[in-house]
PDB file of N, CA and C in Angstrom:
ATOM      1  N   UNK A   1     -72.761  66.384  97.452  1.00 73.00           N
ATOM      2  CA  UNK A   1     -71.431  66.813  96.871  1.00 73.00           C
ATOM      3  C   UNK A   1     -71.765  67.432  95.101  1.00 73.00           C
ATOM      4  N   UNK A   2     -71.202  68.676  94.758  1.00 91.00           N
ATOM      5  CA  UNK A   2     -71.812  68.712  93.449  1.00 91.00           C
ATOM      6  C   UNK A   2     -69.968  69.166  92.914  1.00 91.00           C
ATOM      7  N   UNK A   3     -70.184  68.167  90.928  1.00 93.00           N
ATOM      8  CA  UNK A   3     -69.319  68.543  90.608  1.00 93.00           C
ATOM      9  C   UNK A   3     -68.457  68.656  90.258  1.00 93.00           C
ATOM     10  N   UNK A   4     -68.957  70.504  89.841  1.00 95.00           N
ATOM     11  CA  UNK A   4     -68.139  71.412  89.259  1.00 95.00           C
ATOM     12  C   UNK A   4     -67.664  72.082  89.859  1.00 95.00           C
ATOM     13  N   UNK A   5     -67.997  72.579  91.541  1.00 95.00           N
ATOM     14  CA  UNK A   5     -67.415  72.691  92.509  1.00 95.00           C
ATOM     15  C   UNK A   5     -66.338  72.318  92.320  1.00 95.00           C
ATOM     16  N   UNK A   6     -66.516  70.505  92.412  1.00 95.00           N
ATOM     17  CA  UNK A   6     -65.185  70.028  93.328  1.00 95.00           C
ATOM     18  C   UNK A   6     -64.021  70.309  91.423  1.00 95.00           C
ATOM     19  N   UNK A   7     -64.103  70.335  90.322  1.00 96.00           N
ATOM     20  CA  UNK A   7     -63.728  70.150  89.154  1.00 96.00           C
ATOM     21  C   UNK A   7     -62.941  71.182  89.210  1.00 96.00           C
ATOM     22  N   UNK A   8     -63.943  72.117  89.470  1.00 96.00           N
ATOM     23  CA  UNK A   8     -62.577  73.864  89.300  1.00 96.00           C
ATOM     24  C   UNK A   8     -61.553  74.113  90.875  1.00 96.00           C
ATOM     25  N   UNK A   9     -62.225  72.728  91.994  1.00 97.00           N
ATOM     26  CA  UNK A   9     -61.152  73.227  93.015  1.00 97.00           C
ATOM     27  C   UNK A   9     -59.373  72.580  92.162  1.00 97.00           C
ATOM     28  N   UNK A  10     -60.456  71.078  91.361  1.00 97.00           N
ATOM     29  CA  UNK A  10     -59.203  70.583  91.325  1.00 97.00           C
ATOM     30  C   UNK A  10     -57.947  71.508  90.295  1.00 97.00           C
ATOM     31  N   UNK A  11     -59.134  71.905  89.218  1.00 97.00           N
ATOM     32  CA  UNK A  11     -58.654  72.932  88.458  1.00 97.00           C
ATOM     33  C   UNK A  11     -57.420  73.350  88.381  1.00 97.00           C
ATOM     34  N   UNK A  12     -57.723  74.623  90.375  1.00 97.00           N
ATOM     35  CA  UNK A  12     -57.617  75.192  90.877  1.00 97.00           C
ATOM     36  C   UNK A  12     -55.652  74.699  91.258  1.00 97.00           C
ATOM     37  N   UNK A  13     -56.844  73.836  91.949  1.00 97.00           N
ATOM     38  CA  UNK A  13     -54.732  73.697  92.938  1.00 97.00           C
ATOM     39  C   UNK A  13     -53.794  72.871  91.430  1.00 97.00           C
ATOM     40  N   UNK A  14     -54.183  72.628  90.710  1.00 97.00           N
ATOM     41  CA  UNK A  14     -53.604  71.660  89.389  1.00 97.00           C
ATOM     42  C   UNK A  14     -52.971  72.708  89.193  1.00 97.00           C
ATOM     43  N   UNK A  15     -53.246  73.632  88.609  1.00 97.00           N
ATOM     44  CA  UNK A  15     -52.975  75.102  87.880  1.00 97.00           C
ATOM     45  C   UNK A  15     -51.543  75.816  88.611  1.00 97.00           C
ATOM     46  N   UNK A  16     -51.470  75.401  90.192  1.00 97.00           N
ATOM     47  CA  UNK A  16     -51.268  75.984  91.470  1.00 97.00           C
ATOM     48  C   UNK A  16     -49.597  75.283  91.851  1.00 97.00           C
ATOM     49  N   UNK A  17     -49.942  73.849  91.196  1.00 97.00           N
ATOM     50  CA  UNK A  17     -48.567  73.682  90.860  1.00 97.00           C
ATOM     51  C   UNK A  17     -47.813  73.462  89.064  1.00 97.00           C
ATOM     52  N   UNK A  18     -48.654  74.571  88.878  1.00 97.00           N
ATOM     53  CA  UNK A  18     -48.601  74.600  87.061  1.00 97.00           C
ATOM     54  C   UNK A  18     -48.078  73.029  86.457  1.00 97.00           C
ATOM     55  N   UNK A  19     -48.991  72.082  86.836  1.00 97.00           N
ATOM     56  CA  UNK A  19     -49.008  70.959  86.686  1.00 97.00           C
ATOM     57  C   UNK A  19     -50.324  71.571  84.783  1.00 97.00           C
ATOM     58  N   UNK A  20     -49.979  70.204  83.308  1.00 97.00           N
ATOM     59  CA  UNK A  20     -50.952  70.025  83.222  1.00 97.00           C
ATOM     60  C   UNK A  20     -52.323  68.962  83.594  1.00 97.00           C
ATOM     61  N   UNK A  21     -52.318  68.616  82.500  1.00 98.00           N
ATOM     62  CA  UNK A  21     -53.879  67.660  81.929  1.00 98.00           C
ATOM     63  C   UNK A  21     -52.844  67.273  82.825  1.00 98.00           C
ATOM     64  N   UNK A  22     -52.626  66.292  81.531  1.00 98.00           N
ATOM     65  CA  UNK A  22     -51.811  66.090  80.467  1.00 98.00           C
ATOM     66  C   UNK A  22     -51.115  64.824  82.279  1.00 98.00           C
ATOM     67  N   UNK A  23     -50.100  65.784  82.178  1.00 98.00           N
ATOM     68  CA  UNK A  23     -48.746  65.029  84.265  1.00 98.00           C
ATOM     69  C   UNK A  23     -49.585  64.566  84.172  1.00 98.00           C
ATOM     70  N   UNK A  24     -50.809  65.776  84.945  1.00 98.00           N
ATOM     71  CA  UNK A  24     -51.611  64.889  86.584  1.00 98.00           C
ATOM     72  C   UNK A  24     -52.182  63.568  86.672  1.00 98.00           C
ATOM     73  N   UNK A  25     -52.902  63.007  84.679  1.00 98.00           N
ATOM     74  CA  UNK A  25     -53.368  62.260  84.331  1.00 98.00           C
ATOM     75  C   UNK A  25     -51.741  60.856  84.192  1.00 98.00           C
ATOM     76  N   UNK A  26     -50.529  61.343  83.872  1.00 97.00           N
ATOM     77  CA  UNK A  26     -49.866  60.191  84.394  1.00 97.00           C
ATOM     78  C   UNK A  26     -49.938  60.003  85.288  1.00 97.00           C
ATOM     79  N   UNK A  27     -48.994  61.265  85.833  1.00 97.00           N
ATOM     80  CA  UNK A  27     -48.790  60.611  87.900  1.00 97.00           C
ATOM     81  C   UNK A  27     -49.978  60.275  88.207  1.00 97.00           C
ATOM     82  N   UNK A  28     -51.314  59.931  87.783  1.00 98.00           N
ATOM     83  CA  UNK A  28     -52.062  59.305  88.676  1.00 98.00           C
ATOM     84  C   UNK A  28     -53.037  57.808  88.096  1.00 98.00           C
ATOM     85  N   UNK A  29     -52.328  57.729  86.228  1.00 97.00           N
ATOM     86  CA  UNK A  29     -52.262  56.252  85.597  1.00 97.00           C
ATOM     87  C   UNK A  29     -53.416  56.908  85.014  1.00 97.00           C
ATOM     88  N   UNK A  30     -54.535  57.927  84.460  1.00 98.00           N
ATOM     89  CA  UNK A  30     -55.273  58.181  83.814  1.00 98.00           C
ATOM     90  C   UNK A  30     -55.066  58.151  82.578  1.00 98.00           C
ATOM     91  N   UNK A  31     -55.946  59.092  81.822  1.00 97.00           N
ATOM     92  CA  UNK A  31     -55.848  59.225  80.508  1.00 97.00           C
ATOM     93  C   UNK A  31     -56.253  61.431  81.231  1.00 97.00           C
ATOM     94  N   UNK A  32     -55.480  61.968  80.338  1.00 97.00           N
ATOM     95  CA  UNK A  32     -55.677  63.542  80.358  1.00 97.00           C
ATOM     96  C   UNK A  32     -57.078  63.809  79.949  1.00 97.00           C
ATOM     97  N   UNK A  33     -58.432  62.723  79.341  1.00 98.00           N
ATOM     98  CA  UNK A  33     -59.734  63.076  79.667  1.00 98.00           C
ATOM     99  C   UNK A  33     -60.630  63.317  79.937  1.00 98.00           C
ATOM    100  N   UNK A  34     -59.762  62.013  81.700  1.00 97.00           N
ATOM    101  CA  UNK A  34     -59.984  62.080  82.362  1.00 97.00           C
ATOM    102  C   UNK A  34     -60.258  63.021  82.796  1.00 97.00           C
ATOM    103  N   UNK A  35     -58.997  63.954  83.588  1.00 98.00           N
ATOM    104  CA  UNK A  35     -59.398  64.978  83.736  1.00 98.00           C
ATOM    105  C   UNK A  35     -59.454  66.298  83.936  1.00 98.00           C
ATOM    106  N   UNK A  36     -59.232  65.935  82.415  1.00 98.00           N
ATOM    107  CA  UNK A  36     -60.929  66.842  81.547  1.00 98.00           C
ATOM    108  C   UNK A  36     -62.400  67.156  81.991  1.00 98.00           C
ATOM    109  N   UNK A  37     -62.514  65.461  82.290  1.00 97.00           N
ATOM    110  CA  UNK A  37     -64.063  66.288  83.249  1.00 97.00           C
ATOM    111  C   UNK A  37     -64.547  65.778  84.042  1.00 97.00           C
ATOM    112  N   UNK A  38     -63.250  65.338  84.070  1.00 97.00           N
ATOM    113  CA  UNK A  38     -63.539  65.550  86.404  1.00 97.00           C
ATOM    114  C   UNK A  38     -63.398  67.090  86.919  1.00 97.00           C
ATOM    115  N   UNK A  39     -62.331  67.941  85.896  1.00 97.00           N
ATOM    116  CA  UNK A  39     -62.487  69.367  85.786  1.00 97.00           C
ATOM    117  C   UNK A  39     -63.797  70.230  85.659  1.00 97.00           C
ATOM    118  N   UNK A  40     -64.288  69.911  84.352  1.00 96.00           N
ATOM    119  CA  UNK A  40     -65.376  70.387  83.813  1.00 96.00           C
ATOM    120  C   UNK A  40     -66.724  69.661  84.562  1.00 96.00           C
ATOM    121  N   UNK A  41     -66.765  69.410  86.041  1.00 95.00           N
ATOM    122  CA  UNK A  41     -67.478  68.904  86.750  1.00 95.00           C
ATOM    123  C   UNK A  41     -68.606  67.660  85.476  1.00 95.00           C
ATOM    124  N   UNK A  42     -67.789  66.443  84.867  1.00 96.00           N
ATOM    125  CA  UNK A  42     -69.045  65.647  83.641  1.00 96.00           C
ATOM    126  C   UNK A  42     -69.030  64.680  84.637  1.00 96.00           C
ATOM    127  N   UNK A  43     -67.518  64.204  85.223  1.00 96.00           N
ATOM    128  CA  UNK A  43     -67.625  63.243  86.225  1.00 96.00           C
ATOM    129  C   UNK A  43     -67.485  63.283  88.115  1.00 96.00           C
ATOM    130  N   UNK A  44     -66.486  62.290  88.729  1.00 95.00           N
ATOM    131  CA  UNK A  44     -65.657  62.031  89.231  1.00 95.00           C
ATOM    132  C   UNK A  44     -64.474  61.744  89.271  1.00 95.00           C
ATOM    133  N   UNK A  45     -63.608  61.485  90.302  1.00 95.00           N
ATOM    134  CA  UNK A  45     -62.376  61.278  90.081  1.00 95.00           C
ATOM    135  C   UNK A  45     -63.195  59.814  91.530  1.00 95.00           C
ATOM    136  N   UNK A  46     -62.846  58.456  90.317  1.00 95.00           N
ATOM    137  CA  UNK A  46     -62.339  56.868  90.904  1.00 95.00           C
ATOM    138  C   UNK A  46     -62.648  57.218  91.862  1.00 95.00           C
ATOM    139  N   UNK A  47     -63.116  56.653  93.652  1.00 94.00           N
ATOM    140  CA  UNK A  47     -62.572  57.030  94.462  1.00 94.00           C
ATOM    141  C   UNK A  47     -61.451  55.743  95.021  1.00 94.00           C
ATOM    142  N   UNK A  48     -61.110  55.073  94.673  1.00 96.00           N
ATOM    143  CA  UNK A  48     -59.394  55.292  94.677  1.00 96.00           C
ATOM    144  C   UNK A  48     -58.415  55.515  94.146  1.00 96.00           C
ATOM    145  N   UNK A  49     -58.313  56.552  93.180  1.00 96.00           N
ATOM    146  CA  UNK A  49     -57.752  57.822  92.987  1.00 96.00           C
ATOM    147  C   UNK A  49     -57.811  58.752  94.143  1.00 96.00           C
ATOM    148  N   UNK A  50     -58.556  58.786  95.492  1.00 95.00           N
ATOM    149  CA  UNK A  50     -58.891  60.111  95.874  1.00 95.00           C
ATOM    150  C   UNK A  50     -57.515  60.038  96.608  1.00 95.00           C
ATOM    151  N   UNK A  51     -56.978  59.721  97.431  1.00 97.00           N
ATOM    152  CA  UNK A  51     -55.920  59.416  98.220  1.00 97.00           C
ATOM    153  C   UNK A  51     -54.045  59.696  97.503  1.00 97.00           C
ATOM    154  N   UNK A  52     -54.344  59.569  95.772  1.00 97.00           N
ATOM    155  CA  UNK A  52     -53.108  59.744  94.919  1.00 97.00           C
ATOM    156  C   UNK A  52     -53.181  61.263  94.734  1.00 97.00           C
ATOM    157  N   UNK A  53     -54.790  61.800  94.701  1.00 97.00           N
ATOM    158  CA  UNK A  53     -54.923  62.776  94.061  1.00 97.00           C
ATOM    159  C   UNK A  53     -54.897  63.983  94.855  1.00 97.00           C
ATOM    160  N   UNK A  54     -55.460  63.212  96.340  1.00 96.00           N
ATOM    161  CA  UNK A  54     -54.470  64.429  97.574  1.00 96.00           C
ATOM    162  C   UNK A  54     -53.437  64.846  97.144  1.00 96.00           C
ATOM    163  N   UNK A  55     -52.601  63.761  97.598  1.00 97.00           N
ATOM    164  CA  UNK A  55     -51.189  62.760  97.954  1.00 97.00           C
ATOM    165  C   UNK A  55     -50.410  64.744  96.122  1.00 97.00           C
ATOM    166  N   UNK A  56     -50.850  64.033  94.707  1.00 96.00           N
ATOM    167  CA  UNK A  56     -50.459  65.100  94.039  1.00 96.00           C
ATOM    168  C   UNK A  56     -50.082  65.967  94.198  1.00 96.00           C
ATOM    169  N   UNK A  57     -52.439  66.856  95.359  1.00 96.00           N
ATOM    170  CA  UNK A  57     -52.290  67.701  94.440  1.00 96.00           C
ATOM    171  C   UNK A  57     -51.400  69.042  95.736  1.00 96.00           C
ATOM    172  N   UNK A  58     -51.282  68.253  96.818  1.00 93.00           N
ATOM    173  CA  UNK A  58     -51.443  68.739  97.879  1.00 93.00           C
ATOM    174  C   UNK A  58     -52.694  69.343  99.006  1.00 93.00           C
TER     175      UNK A  58
END
């Protein structure tokens, strides 16, 4: 898995939904710094967040 590509994909989908990192973070119960780290390819979302993340981003 390429973390950078996944991060860019998350960012792209979030922006299509006109959501801020803060809004996405609040909906998922994480910090906006966590979302930032995902989008910058530094970390990956926890596997327990994958379904909720997919639901949020469509």
